[in-house]
Short mmCIF file of C-alpha atoms in Angstrom, two decimals:
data_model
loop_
_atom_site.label_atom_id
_atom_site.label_comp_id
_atom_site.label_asym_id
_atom_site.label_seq_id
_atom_site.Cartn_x
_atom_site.Cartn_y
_atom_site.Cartn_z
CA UNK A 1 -82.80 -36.78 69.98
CA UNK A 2 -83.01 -33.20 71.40
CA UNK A 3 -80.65 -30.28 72.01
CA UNK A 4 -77.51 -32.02 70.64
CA UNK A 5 -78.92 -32.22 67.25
CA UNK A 6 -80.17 -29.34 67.23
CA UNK A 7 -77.05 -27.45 67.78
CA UNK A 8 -75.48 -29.75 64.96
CA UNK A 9 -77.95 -28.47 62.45
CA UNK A 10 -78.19 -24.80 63.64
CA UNK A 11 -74.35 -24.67 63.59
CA UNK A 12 -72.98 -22.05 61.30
CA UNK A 13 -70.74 -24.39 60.25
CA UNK A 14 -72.98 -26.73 59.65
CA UNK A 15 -71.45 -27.76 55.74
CA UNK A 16 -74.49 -26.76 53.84
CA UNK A 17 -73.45 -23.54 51.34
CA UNK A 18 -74.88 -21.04 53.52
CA UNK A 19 -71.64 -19.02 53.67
CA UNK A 20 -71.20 -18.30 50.11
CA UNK A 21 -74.51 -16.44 50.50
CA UNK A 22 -75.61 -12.50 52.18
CA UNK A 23 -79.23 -12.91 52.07
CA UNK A 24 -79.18 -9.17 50.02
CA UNK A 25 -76.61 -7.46 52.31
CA UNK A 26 -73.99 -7.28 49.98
CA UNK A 27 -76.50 -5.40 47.35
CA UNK A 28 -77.50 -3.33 50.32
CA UNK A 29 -74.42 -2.51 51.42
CA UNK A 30 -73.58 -1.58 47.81
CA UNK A 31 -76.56 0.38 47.75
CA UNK A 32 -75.81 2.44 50.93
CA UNK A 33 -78.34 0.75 53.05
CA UNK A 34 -76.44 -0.87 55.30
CA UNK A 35 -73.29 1.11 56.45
CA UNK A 36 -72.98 0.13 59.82
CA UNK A 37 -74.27 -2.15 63.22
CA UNK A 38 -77.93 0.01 63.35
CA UNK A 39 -78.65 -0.58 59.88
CA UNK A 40 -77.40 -4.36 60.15
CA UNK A 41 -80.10 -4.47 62.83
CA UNK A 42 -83.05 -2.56 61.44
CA UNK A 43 -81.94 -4.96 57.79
CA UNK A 44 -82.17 -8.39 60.05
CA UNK A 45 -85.46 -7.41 61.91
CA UNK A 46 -86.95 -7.01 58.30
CA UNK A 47 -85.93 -9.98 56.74
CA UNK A 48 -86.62 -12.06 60.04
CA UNK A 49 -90.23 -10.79 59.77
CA UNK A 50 -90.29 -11.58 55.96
CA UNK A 51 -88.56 -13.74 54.22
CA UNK A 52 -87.45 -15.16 57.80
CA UNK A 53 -91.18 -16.16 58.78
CA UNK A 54 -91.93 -17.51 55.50
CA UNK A 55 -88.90 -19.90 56.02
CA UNK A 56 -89.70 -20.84 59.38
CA UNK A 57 -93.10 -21.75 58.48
CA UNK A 58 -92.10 -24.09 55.25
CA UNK A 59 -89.55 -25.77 57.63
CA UNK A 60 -92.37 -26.42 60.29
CA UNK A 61 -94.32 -27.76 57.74
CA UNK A 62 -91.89 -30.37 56.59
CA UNK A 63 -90.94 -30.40 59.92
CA UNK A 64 -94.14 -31.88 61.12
CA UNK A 65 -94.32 -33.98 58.24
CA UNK A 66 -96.50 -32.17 55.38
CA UNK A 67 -96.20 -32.75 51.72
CA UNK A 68 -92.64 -31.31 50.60
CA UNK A 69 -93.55 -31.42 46.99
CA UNK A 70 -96.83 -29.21 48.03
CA UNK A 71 -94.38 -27.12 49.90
CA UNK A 72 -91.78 -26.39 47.61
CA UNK A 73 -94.68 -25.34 45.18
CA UNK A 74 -95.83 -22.78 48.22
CA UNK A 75 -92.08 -21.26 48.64
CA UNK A 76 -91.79 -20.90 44.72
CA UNK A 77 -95.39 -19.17 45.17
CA UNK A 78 -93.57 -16.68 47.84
CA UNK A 79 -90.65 -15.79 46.12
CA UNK A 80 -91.37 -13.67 42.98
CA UNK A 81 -87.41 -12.85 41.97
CA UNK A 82 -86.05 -15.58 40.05
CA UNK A 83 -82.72 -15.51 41.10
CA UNK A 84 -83.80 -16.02 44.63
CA UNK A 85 -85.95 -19.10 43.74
CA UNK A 86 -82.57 -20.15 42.31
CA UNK A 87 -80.72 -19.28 45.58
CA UNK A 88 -83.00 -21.10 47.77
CA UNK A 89 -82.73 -24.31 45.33
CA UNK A 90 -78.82 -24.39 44.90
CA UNK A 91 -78.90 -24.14 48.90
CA UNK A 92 -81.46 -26.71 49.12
CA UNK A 93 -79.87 -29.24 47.39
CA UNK A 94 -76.52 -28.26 48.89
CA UNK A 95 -78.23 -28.69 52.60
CA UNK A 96 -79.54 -32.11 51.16
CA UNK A 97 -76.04 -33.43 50.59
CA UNK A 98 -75.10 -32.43 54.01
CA UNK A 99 -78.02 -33.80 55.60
CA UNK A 100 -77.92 -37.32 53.99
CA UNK A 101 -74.50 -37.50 54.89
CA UNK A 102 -75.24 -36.62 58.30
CA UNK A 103 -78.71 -38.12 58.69
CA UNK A 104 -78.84 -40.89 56.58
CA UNK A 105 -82.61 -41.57 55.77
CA UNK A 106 -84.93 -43.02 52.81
CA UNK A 107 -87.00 -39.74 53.49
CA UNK A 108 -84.38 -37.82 52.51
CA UNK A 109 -83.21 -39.95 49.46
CA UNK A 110 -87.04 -39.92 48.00
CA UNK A 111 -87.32 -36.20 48.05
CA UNK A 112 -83.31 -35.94 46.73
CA UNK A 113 -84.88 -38.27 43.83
CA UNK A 114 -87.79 -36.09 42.93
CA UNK A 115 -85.98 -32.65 43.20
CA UNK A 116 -82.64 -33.61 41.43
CA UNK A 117 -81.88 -29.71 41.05
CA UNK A 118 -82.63 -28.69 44.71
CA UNK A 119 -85.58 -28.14 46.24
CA UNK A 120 -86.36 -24.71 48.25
CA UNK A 121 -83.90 -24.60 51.40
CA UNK A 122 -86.56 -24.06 54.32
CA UNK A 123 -88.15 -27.70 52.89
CA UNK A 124 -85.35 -29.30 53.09
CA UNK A 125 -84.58 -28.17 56.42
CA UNK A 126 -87.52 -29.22 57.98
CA UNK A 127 -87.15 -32.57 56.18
CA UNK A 128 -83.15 -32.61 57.76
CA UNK A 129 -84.84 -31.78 61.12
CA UNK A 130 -86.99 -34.48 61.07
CA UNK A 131 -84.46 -37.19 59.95
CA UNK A 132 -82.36 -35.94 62.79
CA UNK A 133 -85.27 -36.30 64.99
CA UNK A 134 -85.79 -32.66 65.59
CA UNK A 135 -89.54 -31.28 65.64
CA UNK A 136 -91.35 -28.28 64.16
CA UNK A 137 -90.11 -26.18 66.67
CA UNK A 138 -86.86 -26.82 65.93
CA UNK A 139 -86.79 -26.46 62.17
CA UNK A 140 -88.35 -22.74 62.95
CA UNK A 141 -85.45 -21.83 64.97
CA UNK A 142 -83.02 -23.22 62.64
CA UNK A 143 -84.40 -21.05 59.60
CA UNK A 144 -85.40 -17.80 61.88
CA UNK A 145 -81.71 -17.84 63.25
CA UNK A 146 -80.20 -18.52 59.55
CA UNK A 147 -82.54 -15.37 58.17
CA UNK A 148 -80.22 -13.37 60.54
CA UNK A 149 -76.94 -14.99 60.93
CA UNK A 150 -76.27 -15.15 57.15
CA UNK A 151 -76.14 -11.18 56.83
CA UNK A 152 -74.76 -10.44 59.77
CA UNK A 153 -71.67 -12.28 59.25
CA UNK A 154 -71.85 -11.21 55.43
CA UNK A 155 -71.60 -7.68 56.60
CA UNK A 156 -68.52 -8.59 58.76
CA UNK A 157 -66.77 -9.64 55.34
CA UNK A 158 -68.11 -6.91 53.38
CA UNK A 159 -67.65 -3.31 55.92
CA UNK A 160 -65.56 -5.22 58.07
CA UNK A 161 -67.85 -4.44 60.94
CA UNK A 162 -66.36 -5.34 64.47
CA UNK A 163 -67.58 -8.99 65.01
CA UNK A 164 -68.66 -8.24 68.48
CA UNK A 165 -71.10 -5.77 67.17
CA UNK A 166 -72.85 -7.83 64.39
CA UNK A 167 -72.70 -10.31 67.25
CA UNK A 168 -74.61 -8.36 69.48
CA UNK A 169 -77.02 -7.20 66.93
CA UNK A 170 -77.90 -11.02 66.72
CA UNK A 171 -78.41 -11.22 70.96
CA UNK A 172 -80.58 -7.76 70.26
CA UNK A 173 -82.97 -9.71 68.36
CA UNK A 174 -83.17 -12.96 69.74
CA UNK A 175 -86.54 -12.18 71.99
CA UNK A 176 -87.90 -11.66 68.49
CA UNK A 177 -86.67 -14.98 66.92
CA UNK A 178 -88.14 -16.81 69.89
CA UNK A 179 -91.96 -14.40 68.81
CA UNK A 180 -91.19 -15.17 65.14
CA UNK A 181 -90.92 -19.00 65.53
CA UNK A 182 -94.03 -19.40 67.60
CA UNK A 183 -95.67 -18.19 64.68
CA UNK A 184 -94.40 -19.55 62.40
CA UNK A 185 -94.97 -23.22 64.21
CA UNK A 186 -98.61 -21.81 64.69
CA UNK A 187 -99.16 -21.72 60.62
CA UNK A 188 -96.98 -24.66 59.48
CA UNK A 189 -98.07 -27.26 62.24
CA UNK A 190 -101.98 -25.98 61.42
CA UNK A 191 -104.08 -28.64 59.49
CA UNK A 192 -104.27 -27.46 56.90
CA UNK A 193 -101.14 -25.45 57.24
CA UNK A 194 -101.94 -21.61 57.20
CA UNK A 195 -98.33 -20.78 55.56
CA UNK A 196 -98.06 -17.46 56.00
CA UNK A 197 -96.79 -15.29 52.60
CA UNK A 198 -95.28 -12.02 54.32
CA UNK A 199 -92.71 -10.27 51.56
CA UNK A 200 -90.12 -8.13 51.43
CA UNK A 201 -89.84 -6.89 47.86
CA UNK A 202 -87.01 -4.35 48.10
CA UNK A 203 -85.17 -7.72 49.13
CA UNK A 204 -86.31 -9.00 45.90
CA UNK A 205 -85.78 -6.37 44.22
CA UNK A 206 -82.12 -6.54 45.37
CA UNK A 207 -81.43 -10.04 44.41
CA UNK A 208 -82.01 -9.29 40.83
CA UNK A 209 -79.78 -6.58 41.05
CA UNK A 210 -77.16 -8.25 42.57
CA UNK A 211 -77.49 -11.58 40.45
CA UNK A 212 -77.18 -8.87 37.50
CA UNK A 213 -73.51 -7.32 38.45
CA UNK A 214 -70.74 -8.90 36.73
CA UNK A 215 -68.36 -9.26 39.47
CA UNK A 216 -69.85 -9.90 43.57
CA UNK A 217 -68.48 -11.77 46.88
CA UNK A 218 -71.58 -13.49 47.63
CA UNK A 219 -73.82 -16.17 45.67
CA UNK A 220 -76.87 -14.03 46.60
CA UNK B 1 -74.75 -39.91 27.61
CA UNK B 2 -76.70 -37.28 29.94
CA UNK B 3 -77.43 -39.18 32.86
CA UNK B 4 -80.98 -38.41 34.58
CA UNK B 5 -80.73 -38.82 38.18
CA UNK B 6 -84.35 -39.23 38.29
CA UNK B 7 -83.96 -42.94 36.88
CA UNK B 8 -80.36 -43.20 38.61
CA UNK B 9 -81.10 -42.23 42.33
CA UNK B 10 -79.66 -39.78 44.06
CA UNK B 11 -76.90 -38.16 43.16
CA UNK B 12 -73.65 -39.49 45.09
CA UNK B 13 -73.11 -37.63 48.58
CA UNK B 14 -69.48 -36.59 48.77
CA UNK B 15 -66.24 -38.17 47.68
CA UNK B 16 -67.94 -41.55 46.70
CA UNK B 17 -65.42 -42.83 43.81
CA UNK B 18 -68.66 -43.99 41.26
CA UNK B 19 -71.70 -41.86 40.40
CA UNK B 20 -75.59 -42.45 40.85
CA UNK B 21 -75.62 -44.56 37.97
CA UNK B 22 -72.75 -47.01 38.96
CA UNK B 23 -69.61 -45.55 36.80
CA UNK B 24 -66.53 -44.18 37.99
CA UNK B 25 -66.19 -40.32 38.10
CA UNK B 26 -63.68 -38.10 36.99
CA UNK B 27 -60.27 -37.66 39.09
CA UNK B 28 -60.64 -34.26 40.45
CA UNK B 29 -57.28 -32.61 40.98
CA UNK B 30 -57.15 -29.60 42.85
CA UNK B 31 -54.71 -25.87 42.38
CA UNK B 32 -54.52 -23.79 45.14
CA UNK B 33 -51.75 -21.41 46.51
CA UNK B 34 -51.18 -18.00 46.75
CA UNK B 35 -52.37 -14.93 44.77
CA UNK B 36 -50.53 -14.73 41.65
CA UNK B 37 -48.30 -17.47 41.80
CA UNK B 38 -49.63 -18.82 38.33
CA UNK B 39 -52.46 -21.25 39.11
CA UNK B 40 -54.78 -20.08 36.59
CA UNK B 41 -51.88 -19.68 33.73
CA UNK B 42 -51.21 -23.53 35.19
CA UNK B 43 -54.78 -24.68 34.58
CA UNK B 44 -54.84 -22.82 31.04
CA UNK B 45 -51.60 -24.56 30.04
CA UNK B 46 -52.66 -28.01 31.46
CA UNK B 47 -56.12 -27.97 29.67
CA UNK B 48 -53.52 -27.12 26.03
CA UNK B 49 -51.89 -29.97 26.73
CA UNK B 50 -54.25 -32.61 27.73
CA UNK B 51 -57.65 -31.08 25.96
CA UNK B 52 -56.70 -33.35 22.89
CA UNK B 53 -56.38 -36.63 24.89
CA UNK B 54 -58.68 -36.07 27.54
CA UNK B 55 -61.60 -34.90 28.33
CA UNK B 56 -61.20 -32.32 30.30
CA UNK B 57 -63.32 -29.71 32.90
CA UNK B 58 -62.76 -26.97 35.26
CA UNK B 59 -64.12 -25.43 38.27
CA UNK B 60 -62.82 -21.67 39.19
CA UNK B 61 -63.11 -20.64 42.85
CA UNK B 62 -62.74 -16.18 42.88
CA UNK B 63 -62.67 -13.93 44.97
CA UNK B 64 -64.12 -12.18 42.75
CA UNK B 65 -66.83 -14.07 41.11
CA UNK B 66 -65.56 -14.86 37.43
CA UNK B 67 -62.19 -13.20 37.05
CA UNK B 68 -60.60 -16.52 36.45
CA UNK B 69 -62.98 -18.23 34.39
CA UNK B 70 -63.32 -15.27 32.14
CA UNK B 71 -59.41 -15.79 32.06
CA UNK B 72 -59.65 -18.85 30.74
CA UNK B 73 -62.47 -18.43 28.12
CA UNK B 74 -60.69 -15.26 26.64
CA UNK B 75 -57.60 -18.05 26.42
CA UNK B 76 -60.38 -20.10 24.88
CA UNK B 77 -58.64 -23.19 26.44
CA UNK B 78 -61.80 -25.60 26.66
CA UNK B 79 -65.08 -24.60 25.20
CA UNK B 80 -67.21 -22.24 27.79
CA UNK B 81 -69.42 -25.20 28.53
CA UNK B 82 -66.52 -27.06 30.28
CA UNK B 83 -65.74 -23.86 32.60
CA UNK B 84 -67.86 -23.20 35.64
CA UNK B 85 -67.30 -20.50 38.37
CA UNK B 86 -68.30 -21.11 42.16
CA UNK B 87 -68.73 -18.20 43.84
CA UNK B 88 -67.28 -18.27 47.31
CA UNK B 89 -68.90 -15.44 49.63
CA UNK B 90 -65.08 -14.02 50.00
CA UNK B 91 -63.78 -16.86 51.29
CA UNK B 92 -62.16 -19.48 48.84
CA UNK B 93 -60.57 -21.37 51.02
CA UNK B 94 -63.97 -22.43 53.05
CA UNK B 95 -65.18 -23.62 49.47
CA UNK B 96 -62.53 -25.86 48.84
CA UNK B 97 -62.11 -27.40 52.62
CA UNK B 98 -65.04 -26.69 55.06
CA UNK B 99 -67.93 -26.49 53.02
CA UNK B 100 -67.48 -27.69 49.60
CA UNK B 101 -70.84 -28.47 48.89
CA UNK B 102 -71.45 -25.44 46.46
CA UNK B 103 -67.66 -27.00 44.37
CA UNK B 104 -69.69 -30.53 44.56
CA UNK B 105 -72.40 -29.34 42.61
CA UNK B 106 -70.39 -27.47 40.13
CA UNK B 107 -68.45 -30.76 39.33
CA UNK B 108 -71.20 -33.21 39.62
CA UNK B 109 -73.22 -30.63 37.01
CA UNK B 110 -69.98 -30.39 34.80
CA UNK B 111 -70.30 -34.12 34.46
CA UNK B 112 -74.28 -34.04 33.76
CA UNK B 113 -73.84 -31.49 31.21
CA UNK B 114 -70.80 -32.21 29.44
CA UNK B 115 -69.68 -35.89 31.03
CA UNK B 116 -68.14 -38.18 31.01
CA UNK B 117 -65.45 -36.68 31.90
CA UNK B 118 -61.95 -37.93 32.58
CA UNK B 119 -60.39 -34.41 34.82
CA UNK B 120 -61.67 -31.94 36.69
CA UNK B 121 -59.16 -29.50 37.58
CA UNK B 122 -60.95 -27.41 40.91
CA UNK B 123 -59.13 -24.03 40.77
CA UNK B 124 -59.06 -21.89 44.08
CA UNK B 125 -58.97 -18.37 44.18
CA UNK B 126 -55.56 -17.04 45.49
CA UNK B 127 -55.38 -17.61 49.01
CA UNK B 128 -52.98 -17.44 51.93
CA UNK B 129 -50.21 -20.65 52.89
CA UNK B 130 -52.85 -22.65 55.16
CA UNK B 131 -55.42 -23.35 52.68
CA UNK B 132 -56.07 -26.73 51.54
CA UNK B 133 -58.33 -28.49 49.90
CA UNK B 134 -61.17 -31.50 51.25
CA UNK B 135 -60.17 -35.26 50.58
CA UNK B 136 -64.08 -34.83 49.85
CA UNK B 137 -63.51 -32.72 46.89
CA UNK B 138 -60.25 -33.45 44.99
CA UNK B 139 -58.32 -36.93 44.78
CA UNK B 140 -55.30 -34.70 44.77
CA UNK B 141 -53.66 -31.73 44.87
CA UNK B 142 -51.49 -29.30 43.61
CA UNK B 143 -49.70 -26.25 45.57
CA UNK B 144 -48.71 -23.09 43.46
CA UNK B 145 -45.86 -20.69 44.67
CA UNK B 146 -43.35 -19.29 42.75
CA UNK B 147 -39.76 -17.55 42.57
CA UNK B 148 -41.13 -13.86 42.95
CA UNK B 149 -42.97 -14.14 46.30
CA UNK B 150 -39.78 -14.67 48.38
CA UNK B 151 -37.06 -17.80 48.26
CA UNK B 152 -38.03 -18.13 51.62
CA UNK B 153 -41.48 -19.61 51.46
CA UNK B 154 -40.79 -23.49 50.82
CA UNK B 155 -38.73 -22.35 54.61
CA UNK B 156 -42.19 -21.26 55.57
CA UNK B 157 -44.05 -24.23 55.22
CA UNK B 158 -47.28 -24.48 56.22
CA UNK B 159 -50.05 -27.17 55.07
CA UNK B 160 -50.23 -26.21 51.46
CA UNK B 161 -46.13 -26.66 51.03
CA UNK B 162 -45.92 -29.74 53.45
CA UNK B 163 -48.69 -31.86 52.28
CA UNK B 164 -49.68 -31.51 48.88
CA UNK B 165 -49.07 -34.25 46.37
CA UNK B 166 -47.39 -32.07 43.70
CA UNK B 167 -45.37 -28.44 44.54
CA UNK B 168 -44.90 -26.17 41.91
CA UNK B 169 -42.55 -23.92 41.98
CA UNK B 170 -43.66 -21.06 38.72
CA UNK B 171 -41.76 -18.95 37.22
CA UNK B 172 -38.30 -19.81 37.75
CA UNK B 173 -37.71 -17.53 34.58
CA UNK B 174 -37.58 -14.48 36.82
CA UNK B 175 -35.78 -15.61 39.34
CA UNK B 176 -32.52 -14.00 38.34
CA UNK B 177 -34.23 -10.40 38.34
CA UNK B 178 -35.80 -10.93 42.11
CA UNK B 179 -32.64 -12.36 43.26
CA UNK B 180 -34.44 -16.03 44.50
CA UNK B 181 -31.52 -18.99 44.71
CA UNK B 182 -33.71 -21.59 43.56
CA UNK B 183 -30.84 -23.87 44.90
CA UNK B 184 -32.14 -23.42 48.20
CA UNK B 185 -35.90 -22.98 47.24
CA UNK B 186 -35.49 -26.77 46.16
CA UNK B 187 -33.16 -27.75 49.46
CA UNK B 188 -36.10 -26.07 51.80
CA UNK B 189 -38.74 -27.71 49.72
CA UNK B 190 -36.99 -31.45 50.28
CA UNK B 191 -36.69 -30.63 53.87
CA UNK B 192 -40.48 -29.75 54.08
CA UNK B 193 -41.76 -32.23 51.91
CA UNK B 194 -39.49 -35.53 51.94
CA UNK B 195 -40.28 -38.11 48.90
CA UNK B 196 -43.28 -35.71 48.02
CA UNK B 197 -42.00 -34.33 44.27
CA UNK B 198 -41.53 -30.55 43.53
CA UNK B 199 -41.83 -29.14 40.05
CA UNK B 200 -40.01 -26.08 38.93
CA UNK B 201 -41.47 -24.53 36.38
CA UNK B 202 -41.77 -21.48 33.67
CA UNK B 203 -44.48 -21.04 31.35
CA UNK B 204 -42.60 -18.59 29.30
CA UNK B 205 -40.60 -21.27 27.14
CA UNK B 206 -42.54 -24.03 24.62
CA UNK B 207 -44.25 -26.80 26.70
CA UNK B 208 -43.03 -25.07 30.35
CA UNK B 209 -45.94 -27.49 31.69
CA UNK B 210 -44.35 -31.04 30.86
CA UNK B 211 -43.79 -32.05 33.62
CA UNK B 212 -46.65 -31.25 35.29
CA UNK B 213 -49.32 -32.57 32.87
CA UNK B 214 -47.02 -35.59 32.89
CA UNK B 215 -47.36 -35.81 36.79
CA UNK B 216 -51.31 -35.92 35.86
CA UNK B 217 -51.43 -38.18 33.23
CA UNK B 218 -49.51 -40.65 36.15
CA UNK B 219 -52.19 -39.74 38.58
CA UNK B 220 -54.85 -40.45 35.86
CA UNK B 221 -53.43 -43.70 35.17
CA UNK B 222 -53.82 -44.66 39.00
CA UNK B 223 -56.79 -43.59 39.07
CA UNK B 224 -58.47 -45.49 36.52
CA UNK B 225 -56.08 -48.79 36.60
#
């Protein structure tokens, strides 16, 4: 399988929780960081060179077949804030639904089994990948593109920003999805991987802020 | 019992009728309609009348994250264990139909933590006349309007009037003050909806939900014959 999988899985539709979530733009917003389409941008070329690396790594990883459970322990490693190790489980286990419905495989069930409660998102999308018989490569884009996608249509919701300019702000940066991906293919494919652990604490900072509020649009 | 998946398998992937360990899951019925039509005063006066013969959950979809759930523990209509809130990233009506994964999860943990269960009633937030909720979520559902936002809605139609298995029309108390003929509410609603019933209802007088927890208890019995 090739390209027509590929767009299956990277669809934004794709059934998998995503859109209950703002990767930190809604506490940003909040916050007064992001007030318009130039701070969108500047926000999504930080997290695609944080927290959107890190993903595109672990899915490479799992992509190319390494140990998920050795995996998951690295993401939980990279992600200090609590709330967003919750995040990334609630969406992994949500993608793993999806995923088994979609691509049915044992692979899938086994690691389902052994992480009842979710395990991190970026694993289990380089496991989904591979049962759809997508490659490393793949997986990266998936997870670089999501690291972006998720905020900027969050930020349509939240400042109702014109859609053609969040949409735009996505084009902008997609030279630097396809630099962040062969990176991130570089350390997850590597034996033994060389997962990289680049951070971004003010957006960890901001999670626990935001998981604090009483009342929020987004999941996180 | 708590049921481990660990020694069960998997947990089940959508709207699979049994659970990871083989037994039949709650019936999930589903409330959606408009804002303010009285689908959260609905739930609260459904889980009165059923909490001592069932047992009984609910899932709250907000807008804002857990304005109804808070609702109904301040009513203190089911312990808070039984109450979960999904948040839905402004958009309720993706939760309950396009991507219902997160509303999954919220009723497959309800049933974990506090199962077995024999309802779940999945609340959306208040949403427009189009939303509707996944076969791959609830077994049925339920369609909220009432007397105050216009006589002229069961005209209207849309999905949520046409197809859903139960239409309530609330508050039928006021209907004298916002001048609403409920005559033709119910004429409009028969044209729309055929041999699908319509419930009118007010909550104001003693046991205003009758009918409608009796229109679950049928459902319930369907379900489990």
């Amino acid at each position: 399988m090739g390209r027509g999988a590929l767009l299956v899985l990277a669809d934004g539709r794709f059934p998998a929780g995503g859109h209950a979530h703002s990767g930190g733009a809604e506490e940003a917003v909040r916050a007064g960081r992001i007030t318009g389409a130039a701070d969108l941008e500047a926000f999504c070329r930080g997290r695609l060179h944080t927290a959107g690396l890190v993903a595109a790594a672990l899915a490479a990883a799992a992509a190319a077949g390494a140990d998920p459970a050795e995996l998951d322990a690295a993401a939980d490693a990279r992600t200090p804030s609590p709330a967003l190790r919750l995040a990334a489980r609630k969406l992994g286990r949500q993608l793993m639904r999806a995923a088994r419905a979609t691509w049915p495989s044992p692979e899938l069930d086994a690691v389902a089994r052994a992480f009842p409660k979710g395990a991190h998102q970026p694993v289990v999308l380089g496991l989904t990948a591979r049962a759809a018989g997508l490659g490393p490569s793949d997986a990266a884009y998936c997870a670089v593109y999501e690291s972006v996608s998720g905020p900027a249509t969050a930020v349509v919701r939240l400042l109702s920003l014109d859609p053609f300019e969040a949409t735009a702000v996505l084009a902008r940066l997609a030279p630097e999805l396809d630099l962040v991906v062969d990176r991130a293919v570089a350390a997850g494919t590597a034996v033994p991987p060389a997962l990289p652990a680049a951070s971004a604490p003010l957006l960890e900072l901001g999670a626990e802020i935001h998981a604090a509020w009483p009342v929020r649009l987004f999941a996180s | 019992m708590h049921l481990d998946h660990s020694h069960h398998g998997p947990a089940a992937v959508g709207a699979d009728a049994r659970r990871a360990d083989g037994t039949r899951r709650a019936l999930r019925i589903g409330l959606g309609g408009p804002v303010g039509s009285g689908k959260t005063a609905t739930v609260a006066a459904l889980c009165r009348a059923l909490r001592d013969e069932l047992s009984l959950a609910v899932v709250t979809n907000d807008i804002y994250t857990r304005e109804d759930a808070e609702f109904l523990l301040r009513e203190a209509v089911l312990p808070p264990e039984r109450i979960t809130a999904v948040e839905t990233g402004a958009c309720p009506h993706t939760a309950i139909r396009d991507d219902i994964s997160a509303n999954l999860e919220a009723v497959e943990d309800l049933e974990d933590a506090v199962g077995p269960l024999d309802l779940v009633l999945v609340e959306s937030g208040g949403d427009n006349l189009t939303a509707t909720f996944s076969k791959g979520l609830v077994d049925a559902q339920i369609f909220v309007i009432d007397v105050a936002g216009g006589d002229d809605i069961p005209r209207k139609g849309g999905p949520g009037v046409t197809t859903a298995d139960l239409l309530i029309v609330n508050k039928t108390d006021l209907a004298p003050y916002v001048g609403s003929d409920l005559a033709r509410m119910a004429a409009d609603a028969k044209a729309q909806r055929a041999e699908l019933p319509v419930v009118f209802q007010s909550l104001r007088g003693a046991d205003g939900v009758r009918d409608v927890a009796a229109w679950v208890r049928a459902r319930l019995g369907a379900w489990t014959a």
